[in-house]
Tab-separated table of C-alpha atoms in Angstrom:
chain	number	residue	atom	x	y	z
A	284	MET	CA	-10.850	21.699	-0.776
A	285	SER	CA	-12.285	21.571	2.759
A	286	GLN	CA	-16.033	21.748	3.289
A	287	TYR	CA	-16.016	20.278	6.791
A	288	GLN	CA	-16.481	23.604	8.565
A	289	SER	CA	-19.558	24.471	6.507
A	290	GLN	CA	-21.507	21.224	6.824
A	291	PRO	CA	-22.257	18.905	9.763
A	292	LEU	CA	-20.970	15.362	9.919
A	293	PRO	CA	-23.534	12.586	9.417
A	294	THR	CA	-24.573	10.900	12.643
A	295	ALA	CA	-24.975	7.471	10.983
A	296	ALA	CA	-21.570	7.321	9.287
A	297	PHE	CA	-19.238	4.419	10.012
A	298	GLY	CA	-15.975	5.004	11.827
A	299	HIS	CA	-14.701	6.869	14.867
A	300	TYR	CA	-15.915	10.460	15.260
A	301	LEU	CA	-12.439	12.009	15.086
A	302	LEU	CA	-11.591	9.925	12.026
A	303	GLN	CA	-14.817	11.158	10.427
A	304	ARG	CA	-13.759	14.704	11.245
A	305	THR	CA	-10.389	14.216	9.548
A	306	ALA	CA	-11.989	12.726	6.435
A	307	GLY	CA	-14.862	15.208	6.463
A	308	GLU	CA	-12.516	18.035	5.575
A	309	HIS	CA	-12.226	16.512	2.090
A	310	LEU	CA	-15.930	16.193	1.307
A	311	HIS	CA	-17.318	18.057	-1.685
A	312	PRO	CA	-20.298	20.396	-1.172
A	313	GLY	CA	-23.420	18.311	-0.645
A	314	GLU	CA	-21.502	15.030	-0.645
A	315	PRO	CA	-22.728	12.651	2.102
A	316	MET	CA	-20.219	10.586	4.047
A	317	ILE	CA	-20.896	6.871	4.366
A	318	GLY	CA	-17.903	6.163	6.564
A	319	ALA	CA	-14.218	6.596	7.287
A	320	TRP	CA	-11.902	3.721	8.188
A	321	ALA	CA	-8.292	3.353	9.301
A	322	MET	CA	-6.637	0.743	7.100
A	323	LYS	CA	-3.234	-0.523	6.060
A	324	LEU	CA	-1.838	-2.405	3.120
A	325	ASP	CA	-1.769	-6.166	3.464
A	326	ARG	CA	1.330	-7.228	5.394
A	327	LEU	CA	2.742	-9.149	2.423
A	328	ALA	CA	2.273	-6.369	-0.136
A	329	PRO	CA	5.508	-5.434	-1.974
A	330	LEU	CA	7.875	-3.333	0.123
A	331	TRP	CA	10.512	-2.076	-2.279
A	332	TRP	CA	11.030	-0.248	-5.545
A	333	ASP	CA	13.369	-0.688	-8.462
A	334	ARG	CA	16.391	1.373	-7.600
A	335	ASP	CA	16.125	3.232	-10.907
A	336	THR	CA	13.069	5.054	-9.585
A	337	VAL	CA	14.908	6.561	-6.625
A	338	ARG	CA	18.395	7.311	-7.923
A	339	ALA	CA	19.722	9.603	-10.603
A	340	ALA	CA	21.259	7.875	-13.596
A	341	GLY	CA	24.982	8.399	-14.141
A	342	HIS	CA	25.836	10.191	-17.372
A	343	ALA	CA	29.600	10.484	-17.149
A	344	PRO	CA	31.616	8.025	-19.290
A	345	LEU	CA	33.274	6.585	-16.168
A	346	ALA	CA	29.880	5.991	-14.536
A	347	ARG	CA	28.582	4.234	-17.672
A	348	THR	CA	31.646	1.981	-17.735
A	349	TYR	CA	31.285	1.105	-14.064
A	350	ASN	CA	27.561	0.392	-14.445
A	351	PHE	CA	28.247	-1.878	-17.430
A	352	PHE	CA	30.725	-4.100	-15.569
A	353	ALA	CA	28.627	-4.002	-12.389
A	354	ALA	CA	25.644	-5.277	-14.389
A	355	LEU	CA	27.744	-8.160	-15.771
A	356	TRP	CA	28.878	-9.050	-12.252
A	357	ARG	CA	25.320	-8.999	-10.889
A	358	GLY	CA	24.081	-11.043	-13.811
A	359	PHE	CA	26.780	-13.668	-13.276
A	360	TRP	CA	25.846	-14.242	-9.616
A	361	THR	CA	22.107	-13.966	-10.197
A	362	TYR	CA	22.311	-16.693	-12.845
A	363	PHE	CA	24.009	-19.196	-10.527
A	364	LEU	CA	22.282	-18.366	-7.233
A	365	PRO	CA	18.723	-19.577	-6.433
A	366	ARG	CA	16.193	-16.746	-6.477
A	367	TRP	CA	15.120	-17.405	-2.870
A	368	PHE	CA	18.738	-16.985	-1.764
A	369	VAL	CA	19.018	-13.676	-3.603
A	370	VAL	CA	15.717	-12.356	-2.214
A	371	LEU	CA	16.653	-13.201	1.375
A	372	PHE	CA	20.339	-12.393	1.553
A	373	VAL	CA	21.425	-10.188	-1.358
A	374	PRO	CA	18.405	-8.331	-2.801
A	375	ASP	CA	20.801	-5.720	-4.215
A	376	LEU	CA	21.748	-8.240	-6.922
A	377	HIS	CA	18.325	-7.598	-8.458
A	378	LEU	CA	18.799	-3.829	-8.146
A	379	ARG	CA	16.250	-3.758	-5.335
A	380	ARG	CA	16.410	-2.340	-1.834
A	381	PRO	CA	14.489	-3.652	1.193
A	382	TYR	CA	14.687	-0.222	2.914
A	383	GLY	CA	15.666	-1.518	6.326
A	384	LEU	CA	13.643	-4.730	6.293
A	385	SER	CA	15.433	-7.219	8.543
A	386	LEU	CA	16.565	-10.675	7.461
A	387	THR	CA	14.100	-12.225	9.923
A	388	ARG	CA	11.139	-10.417	8.396
A	389	ARG	CA	12.273	-11.149	4.847
A	390	ALA	CA	12.440	-14.846	5.747
A	391	TYR	CA	8.975	-14.714	7.318
A	392	ARG	CA	7.522	-13.084	4.207
A	393	ALA	CA	9.224	-15.590	1.902
A	394	LEU	CA	7.744	-18.514	3.870
A	395	ARG	CA	4.264	-17.045	4.189
A	396	ARG	CA	3.827	-15.863	0.602
A	397	PRO	CA	3.087	-19.271	-1.034
A	398	LEU	CA	0.255	-19.876	1.470
A	399	HIS	CA	-1.143	-16.359	1.499
A	400	GLY	CA	-3.096	-16.164	-1.746
A	401	GLY	CA	-1.394	-13.019	-2.989
A	402	SER	CA	-1.529	-9.367	-1.940
A	403	LEU	CA	-1.611	-7.505	-5.249
A	404	SER	CA	-2.400	-8.351	-8.851
A	405	GLY	CA	-1.920	-5.915	-11.694
A	406	GLU	CA	0.680	-4.628	-14.098
A	407	LYS	CA	2.479	-1.309	-13.748
A	408	GLY	CA	-0.041	1.432	-14.494
A	409	SER	CA	-3.043	-0.546	-13.236
A	410	ALA	CA	-5.396	0.809	-10.567
A	411	ALA	CA	-4.031	-1.617	-7.954
A	412	TRP	CA	-0.465	-0.572	-8.730
A	413	GLY	CA	-1.446	3.107	-8.474
A	414	PHE	CA	-3.221	2.511	-5.149
A	415	TRP	CA	-0.171	0.695	-3.734
A	416	ARG	CA	2.257	3.309	-5.020
A	417	ALA	CA	0.205	6.200	-3.613
A	418	VAL	CA	0.275	4.718	-0.102
A	419	ARG	CA	3.948	3.719	-0.205
A	420	THR	CA	5.040	7.228	-1.259
A	421	THR	CA	2.903	9.252	1.161
A	422	PRO	CA	4.509	12.670	1.781
A	423	GLY	CA	6.422	12.676	5.020
A	424	GLU	CA	7.787	9.130	4.889
A	425	LYS	CA	9.571	8.517	1.620
A	426	LEU	CA	9.895	4.857	0.590
A	427	THR	CA	10.136	3.299	4.037
A	428	ALA	CA	9.568	-0.432	4.259
A	429	ASP	CA	6.636	-0.320	6.648
A	430	HIS	CA	4.873	2.720	5.258
A	431	ASP	CA	1.468	1.119	4.789
A	432	LEU	CA	-1.013	3.138	6.882
A	433	PHE	CA	-3.834	5.155	5.319
A	434	THR	CA	-7.445	6.258	5.840
A	435	VAL	CA	-10.343	5.592	3.470
A	436	LEU	CA	-13.256	7.994	3.024
A	437	LEU	CA	-16.304	6.404	1.401
A	438	THR	CA	-19.184	8.440	-0.021
A	439	ASP	CA	-21.948	7.713	-2.521
A	440	ARG	CA	-19.716	9.203	-5.237
A	441	ARG	CA	-16.163	8.015	-4.617
A	442	LEU	CA	-13.581	6.243	-2.500
A	443	LEU	CA	-10.815	8.586	-1.352
A	444	VAL	CA	-7.514	7.403	0.122
A	445	LEU	CA	-6.008	9.802	2.686
A	446	SER	CA	-2.584	9.799	4.315
A	447	ARG	CA	-1.929	8.535	7.831
A	448	TRP	CA	1.702	8.490	8.927
A	449	THR	CA	1.611	6.791	12.322
A	450	ALA	CA	-0.493	4.165	14.070
A	451	GLN	CA	-1.396	6.768	16.705
A	452	GLN	CA	-3.354	8.692	14.051
A	453	TYR	CA	-6.336	6.424	14.483
A	454	HIS	CA	-8.537	7.962	17.166
A	455	GLU	CA	-7.435	11.548	16.726
A	456	HIS	CA	-8.046	14.395	14.320
A	457	TYR	CA	-5.092	15.104	12.025
A	458	ARG	CA	-4.288	16.903	8.784
A	459	ALA	CA	-4.604	14.317	6.002
A	460	VAL	CA	-3.315	14.548	2.435
A	461	PRO	CA	-5.404	13.073	-0.442
A	462	LEU	CA	-3.445	10.273	-2.118
A	463	PHE	CA	-5.737	8.368	-4.487
A	464	GLU	CA	-9.348	8.624	-5.613
A	465	LEU	CA	-11.722	6.143	-7.280
A	466	PRO	CA	-15.218	7.007	-8.543
A	467	VAL	CA	-18.197	4.775	-7.825
A	468	GLY	CA	-18.417	1.999	-10.411
A	469	SER	CA	-14.643	1.646	-10.827
A	470	TRP	CA	-14.121	-0.667	-7.845
A	471	TRP	CA	-15.880	-3.487	-6.001
A	472	LEU	CA	-15.262	-5.863	-3.117
A	473	ARG	CA	-13.421	-8.899	-4.432
A	474	PRO	CA	-15.735	-11.885	-3.817
A	475	ASP	CA	-12.994	-14.546	-3.697
A	476	THR	CA	-10.766	-12.951	-1.056
A	477	PRO	CA	-8.543	-15.728	0.376
A	478	ASN	CA	-9.272	-16.774	3.942
A	479	ASP	CA	-6.325	-15.305	5.823
A	480	VAL	CA	-6.395	-16.142	9.521
A	481	TRP	CA	-3.537	-13.723	10.170
A	482	ALA	CA	-5.304	-10.516	9.161
A	483	ALA	CA	-8.733	-8.884	8.961
A	484	ARG	CA	-8.370	-8.773	5.210
A	485	GLN	CA	-10.553	-7.468	2.398
A	486	ASP	CA	-9.516	-7.221	-1.257
A	487	LEU	CA	-10.592	-4.446	-3.610
A	488	LEU	CA	-11.225	-5.361	-7.251
A	489	PHE	CA	-10.863	-2.635	-9.876
A	490	ALA	CA	-12.473	-2.136	-13.258
A	491	ASP	CA	-9.250	-3.017	-15.118
A	492	GLY	CA	-9.176	-6.460	-13.461
A	493	SER	CA	-6.414	-5.675	-10.975
A	494	TRP	CA	-6.896	-6.097	-7.219
A	495	ILE	CA	-5.164	-5.281	-3.947
A	496	ALA	CA	-5.452	-6.747	-0.429
A	497	LEU	CA	-6.180	-4.374	2.454
A	498	ASP	CA	-5.807	-5.072	6.154
A	499	PHE	CA	-8.078	-3.633	8.849
A	500	GLN	CA	-6.942	-2.968	12.387
A	501	ASP	CA	-10.206	-4.349	13.726
A	502	PRO	CA	-12.370	-7.197	12.340
A	503	ASP	CA	-15.534	-5.251	13.248
A	504	GLU	CA	-14.401	-2.384	11.038
A	505	ARG	CA	-13.816	-4.795	8.186
A	506	GLU	CA	-17.403	-6.028	8.488
A	507	ALA	CA	-18.658	-2.439	8.662
A	508	PHE	CA	-16.745	-1.594	5.474
A	509	ARG	CA	-18.168	-4.650	3.715
A	510	ALA	CA	-21.685	-3.665	4.733
A	511	ALA	CA	-21.206	-0.063	3.589
A	512	ALA	CA	-19.570	-0.998	0.276
A	513	ALA	CA	-21.909	-3.864	-0.623
A	514	GLY	CA	-23.683	-3.325	-3.919
A	515	ARG	CA	-21.538	-0.365	-5.022
């Protein structure tokens, strides 16, 4: 898997040297590095999962009976309550969990979302959904609300998403885990990225028509990524 020890790092690659070193361990033989960037998911990207994906289904007759009446009760209240009220105050009614997200932050996200231009577009199984899911479920931090950090390795052959668990893993060498990989020709820079004054944002557009918004920790790095990815 690692070829870093057997080949030197390129001197003209984008990104911090230690970040290049981390990403360089995942280069294939003879594969040149264009750059390595520390990124995060857009701050308004979805934060939770359907509970069915993280809990075991009950099979006992008593559990089935309880789940049946619980579903009727949830459906009754969900029908009469406005959706914004449910999302802010009782997300469990939709069988969803905010994983520790505070009421203040949920309110902020609810107010910002109509003016934001969207953070992700694509059905379940799309490339954007797979990208988002890979980052949210990085080994080491299972399904936490703010788990949105990652590193991108860009070469002339592929875009590789690597794990990054803490914000301190930016200017240091660390052991990264490959999360998601896209070959050249399956993704592009989205040309109509909304102008978001709150983030150094760049959207990726995938071959299946889905897209996802990414946030850079530095506007200069965003411009460097745009320059490196232009025309690919």
